[in-house]
Coordinates of C-alpha atoms in Angstrom, one line a residue:
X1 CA 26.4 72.7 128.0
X2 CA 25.7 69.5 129.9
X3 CA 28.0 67.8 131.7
X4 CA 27.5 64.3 129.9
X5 CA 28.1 66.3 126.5
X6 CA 31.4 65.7 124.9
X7 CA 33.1 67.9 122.4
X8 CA 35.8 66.3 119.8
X9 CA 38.2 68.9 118.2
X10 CA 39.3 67.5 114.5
X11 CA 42.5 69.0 113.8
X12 CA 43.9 69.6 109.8
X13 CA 47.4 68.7 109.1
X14 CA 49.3 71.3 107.5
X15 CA 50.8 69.9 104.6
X16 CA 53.9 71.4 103.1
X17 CA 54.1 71.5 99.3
X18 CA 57.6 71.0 97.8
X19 CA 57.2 73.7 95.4
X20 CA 56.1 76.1 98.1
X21 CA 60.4 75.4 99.3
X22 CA 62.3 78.9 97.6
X23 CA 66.1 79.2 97.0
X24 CA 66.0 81.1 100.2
X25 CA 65.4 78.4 102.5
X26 CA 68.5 76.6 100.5
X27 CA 71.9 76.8 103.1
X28 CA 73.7 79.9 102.0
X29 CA 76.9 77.8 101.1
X30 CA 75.3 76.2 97.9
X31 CA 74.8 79.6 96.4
X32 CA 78.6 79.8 96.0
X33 CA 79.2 76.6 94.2
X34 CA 77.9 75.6 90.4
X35 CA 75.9 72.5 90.1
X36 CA 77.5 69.6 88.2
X37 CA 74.8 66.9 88.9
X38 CA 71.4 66.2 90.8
X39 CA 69.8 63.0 91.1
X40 CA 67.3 61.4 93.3
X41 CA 68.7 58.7 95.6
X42 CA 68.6 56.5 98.8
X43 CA 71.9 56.6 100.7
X44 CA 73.0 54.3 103.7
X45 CA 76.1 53.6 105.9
X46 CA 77.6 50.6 107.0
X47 CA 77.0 51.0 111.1
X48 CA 80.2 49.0 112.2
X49 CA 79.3 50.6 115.7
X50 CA 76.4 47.7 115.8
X51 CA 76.2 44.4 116.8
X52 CA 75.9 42.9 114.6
X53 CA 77.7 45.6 111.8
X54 CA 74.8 46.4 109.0
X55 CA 74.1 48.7 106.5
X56 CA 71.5 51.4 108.1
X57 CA 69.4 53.6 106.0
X58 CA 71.3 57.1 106.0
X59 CA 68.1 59.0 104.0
X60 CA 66.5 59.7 100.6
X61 CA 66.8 63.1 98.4
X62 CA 68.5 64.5 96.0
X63 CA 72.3 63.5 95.6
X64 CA 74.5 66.7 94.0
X65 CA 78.1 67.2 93.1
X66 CA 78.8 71.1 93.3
X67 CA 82.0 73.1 92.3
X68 CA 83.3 75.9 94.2
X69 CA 82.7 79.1 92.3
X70 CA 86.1 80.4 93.8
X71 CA 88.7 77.2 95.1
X72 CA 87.0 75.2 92.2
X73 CA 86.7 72.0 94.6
X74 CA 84.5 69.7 94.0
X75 CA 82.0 68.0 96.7
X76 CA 79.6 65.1 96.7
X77 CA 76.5 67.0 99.2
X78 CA 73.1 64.6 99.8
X79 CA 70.3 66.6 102.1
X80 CA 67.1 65.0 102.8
X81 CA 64.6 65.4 101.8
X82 CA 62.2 68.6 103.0
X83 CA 64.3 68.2 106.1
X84 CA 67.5 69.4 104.2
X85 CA 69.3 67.7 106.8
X86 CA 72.8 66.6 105.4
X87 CA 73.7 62.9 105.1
X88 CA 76.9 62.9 103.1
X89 CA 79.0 66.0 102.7
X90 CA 82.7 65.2 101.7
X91 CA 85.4 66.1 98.6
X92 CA 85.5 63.7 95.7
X93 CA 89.0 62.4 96.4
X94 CA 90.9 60.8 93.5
X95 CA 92.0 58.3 95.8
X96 CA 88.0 57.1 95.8
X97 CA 86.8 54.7 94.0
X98 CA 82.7 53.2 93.3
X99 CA 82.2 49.5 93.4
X100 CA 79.3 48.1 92.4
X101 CA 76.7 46.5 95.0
X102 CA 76.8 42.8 95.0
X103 CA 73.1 41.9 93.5
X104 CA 72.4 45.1 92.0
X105 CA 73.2 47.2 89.1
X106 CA 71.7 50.3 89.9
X107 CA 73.6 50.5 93.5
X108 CA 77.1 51.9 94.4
X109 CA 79.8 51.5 97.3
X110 CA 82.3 53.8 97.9
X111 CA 84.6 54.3 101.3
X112 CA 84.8 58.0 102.0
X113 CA 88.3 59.1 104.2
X114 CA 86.7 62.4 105.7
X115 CA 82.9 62.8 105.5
X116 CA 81.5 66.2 107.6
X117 CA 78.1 65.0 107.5
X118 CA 78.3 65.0 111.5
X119 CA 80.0 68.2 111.2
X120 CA 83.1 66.3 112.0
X121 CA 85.3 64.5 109.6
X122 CA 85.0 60.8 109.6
X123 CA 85.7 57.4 107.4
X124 CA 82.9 55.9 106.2
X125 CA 82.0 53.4 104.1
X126 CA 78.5 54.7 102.1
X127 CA 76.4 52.9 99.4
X128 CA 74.1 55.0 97.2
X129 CA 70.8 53.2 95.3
X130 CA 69.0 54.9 92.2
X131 CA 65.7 54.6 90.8
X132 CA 67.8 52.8 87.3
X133 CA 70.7 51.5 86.3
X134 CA 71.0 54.0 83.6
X135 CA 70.6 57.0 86.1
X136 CA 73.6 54.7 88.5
X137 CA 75.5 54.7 85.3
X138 CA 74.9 58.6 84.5
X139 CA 76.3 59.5 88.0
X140 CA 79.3 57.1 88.0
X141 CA 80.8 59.2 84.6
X142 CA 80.0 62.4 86.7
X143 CA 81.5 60.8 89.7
X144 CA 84.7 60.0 87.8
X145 CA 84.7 63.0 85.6
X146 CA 84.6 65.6 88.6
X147 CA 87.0 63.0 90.6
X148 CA 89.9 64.2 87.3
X149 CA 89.2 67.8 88.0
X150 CA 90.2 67.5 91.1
X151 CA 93.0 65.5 90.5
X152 CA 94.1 68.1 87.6
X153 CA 93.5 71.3 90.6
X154 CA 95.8 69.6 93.1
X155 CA 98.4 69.0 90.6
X156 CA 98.2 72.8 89.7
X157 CA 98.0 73.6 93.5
X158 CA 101.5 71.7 93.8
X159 CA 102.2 73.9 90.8
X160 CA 102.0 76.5 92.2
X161 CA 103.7 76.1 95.4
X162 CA 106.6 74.8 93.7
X163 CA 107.0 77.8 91.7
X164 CA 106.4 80.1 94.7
X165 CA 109.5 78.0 96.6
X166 CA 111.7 78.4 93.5
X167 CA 111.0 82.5 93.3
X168 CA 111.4 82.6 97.0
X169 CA 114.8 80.4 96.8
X170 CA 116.1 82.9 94.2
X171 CA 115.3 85.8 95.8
X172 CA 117.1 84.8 98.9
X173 CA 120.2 84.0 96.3
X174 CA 119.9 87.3 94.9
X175 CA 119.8 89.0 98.2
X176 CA 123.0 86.8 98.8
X177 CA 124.7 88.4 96.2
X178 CA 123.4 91.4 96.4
X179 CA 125.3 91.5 100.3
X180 CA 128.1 89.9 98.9
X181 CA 128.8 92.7 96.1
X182 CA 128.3 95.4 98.7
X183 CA 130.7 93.5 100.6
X184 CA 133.1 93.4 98.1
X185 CA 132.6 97.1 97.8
X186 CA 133.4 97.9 101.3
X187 CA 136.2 96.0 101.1
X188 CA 137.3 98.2 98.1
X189 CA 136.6 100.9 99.8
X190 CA 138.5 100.6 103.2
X191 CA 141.2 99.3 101.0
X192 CA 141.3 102.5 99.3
X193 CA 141.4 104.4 102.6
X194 CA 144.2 102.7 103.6
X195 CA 145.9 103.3 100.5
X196 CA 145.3 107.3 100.8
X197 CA 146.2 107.3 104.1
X198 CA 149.8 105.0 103.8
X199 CA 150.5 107.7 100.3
X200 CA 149.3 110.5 102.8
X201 CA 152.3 109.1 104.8
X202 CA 154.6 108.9 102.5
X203 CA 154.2 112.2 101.4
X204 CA 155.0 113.6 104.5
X205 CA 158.1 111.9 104.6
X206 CA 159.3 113.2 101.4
X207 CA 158.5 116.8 102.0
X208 CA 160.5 116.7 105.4
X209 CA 163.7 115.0 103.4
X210 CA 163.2 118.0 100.6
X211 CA 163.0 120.3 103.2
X212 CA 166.1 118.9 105.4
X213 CA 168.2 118.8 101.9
X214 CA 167.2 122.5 100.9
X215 CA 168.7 123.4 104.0
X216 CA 172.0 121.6 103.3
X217 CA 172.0 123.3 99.9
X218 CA 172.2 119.8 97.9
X219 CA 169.6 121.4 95.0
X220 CA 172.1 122.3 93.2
X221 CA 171.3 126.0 93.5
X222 CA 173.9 129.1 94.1
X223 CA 173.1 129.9 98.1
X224 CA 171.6 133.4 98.9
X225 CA 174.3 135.8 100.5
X226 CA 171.9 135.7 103.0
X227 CA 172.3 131.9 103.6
X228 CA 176.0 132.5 103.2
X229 CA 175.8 134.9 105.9
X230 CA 174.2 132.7 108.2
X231 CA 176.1 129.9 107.1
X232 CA 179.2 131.8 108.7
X233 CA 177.7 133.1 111.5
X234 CA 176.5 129.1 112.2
X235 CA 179.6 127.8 111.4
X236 CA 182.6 130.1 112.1
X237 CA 186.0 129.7 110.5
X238 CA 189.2 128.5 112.8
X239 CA 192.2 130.8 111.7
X240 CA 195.0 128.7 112.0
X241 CA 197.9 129.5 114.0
X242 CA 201.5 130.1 113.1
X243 CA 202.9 126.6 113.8
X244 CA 200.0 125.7 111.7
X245 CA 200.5 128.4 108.9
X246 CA 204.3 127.1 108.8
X247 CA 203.8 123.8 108.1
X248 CA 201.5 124.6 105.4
X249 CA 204.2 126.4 104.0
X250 CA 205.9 124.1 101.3
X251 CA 209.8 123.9 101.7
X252 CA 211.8 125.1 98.3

């Protein structure tokens, strides 16, 4: 090849067909969530960071409001398009509300207290722009609709945390008076104790006065001669002496 000869390489773009993007390319965390709306749109942010503050394109694809298959929450989730890079990503709070864009009727403003589109949670203030106003329209009612299911799941969630304080609150009273009743049965029972023993006592006492009054012979029982005997030998008779024998004598 001569030196003065030039060569110019053409090269073909590869061009990437929309239909040729399957469910598997989709993030894994949409296939756990039902779809409750998809709508092409163009979504900005209003850059207060800048000087001056302005509304700066955020991207343009499809807008969808998914509901958890399992926690039933309800997000608002905008990708762009081919990309799938996320560009708003946050719950549909009741507290939200959509405001129409001054000069437009196909245009929406909302201000979003925790977005995740950056991964982490920020306020934002976001408009949204649709092909028509009737398509606007169409996604306000879902907007609102899905903003009242949420609204209904928190008030069950308080529900239900409610009823779970109550059921723990009465088992701690029932374990109260479950302690106090086998209190009160311990108590019976030492009282009993004492009881048996103080009778145990008394017993005692009596069978040692029975015995000592057996002994004296105060049952009312005729004495053994045996007892007699030993009677006398305990306690021997004093023969008195003659002085004493004459006094005892009565004078005639």
């Amino acid at each position: 090849m001569a030196e003065d000869e030039t060569v110019t390489v053409t090269e073909t773009p590869t061009i990437v067909d929309d239909n040729e993007i399957t469910e598997v390319d989709k993030p894994i965390l949409e296939k756990d969530e039902d779809e409750l709306f998809r709508m092409r749109a163009k979504l900005f942010r209003w850059a207060k960071e800048a000087n001056p503050a302005e509304w700066k394109e955020r991207g343009t694809g499809d807008v969808t409001l998914l509901k958890h298959k399992e926690t039933a929450k309800i997000r608002l989730l905008m990708r762009r398009e081919k990309t799938y890079k996320t560009c708003a990503n946050h719950y549909l709070d009741p507290s939200m509300k959509l405001q129409a864009n001054i000069g437009s009727d196909r245009a929406w403003v909302w201000t979003v207290p925790a977005d995740f589109a950056d991964e982490e949670p920020k306020e934002e203030l976001l408009a949204i722009r649709f092909l028509t106003a009737q398509i606007a329209n169409n996604f306000k009612d879902k907007f609102v609709e899905c903003q009242d299911m949420m609204k209904q799941l928190q008030q069950e969630v308080m529900l239900t945390k409610l009823n779970n304080l109550t059921v723990l609150e009465d088992d701690e009273e029932d374990e109260d008076e479950d302690d106090n009743a086998c209190g009160e049965k311990e108590e019976a029972a030492n009282e009993e104790k004492k009881e048996e023993v103080e009778g145990g006592g008394e017993a005692s006492s009596t069978n040692v006065t029975v015995t000592a009054d057996d002994d004296v012979n105060c049952s009312g029982e005729k004495p053994a001669a045996s007892e007699v005997a030993s009677a006398s030998k305990s306690s021997p008779v004093k023969t008195p002496s003659a002085q004493e024998q004459k006094e005892d004598v009565p004078e005639k």
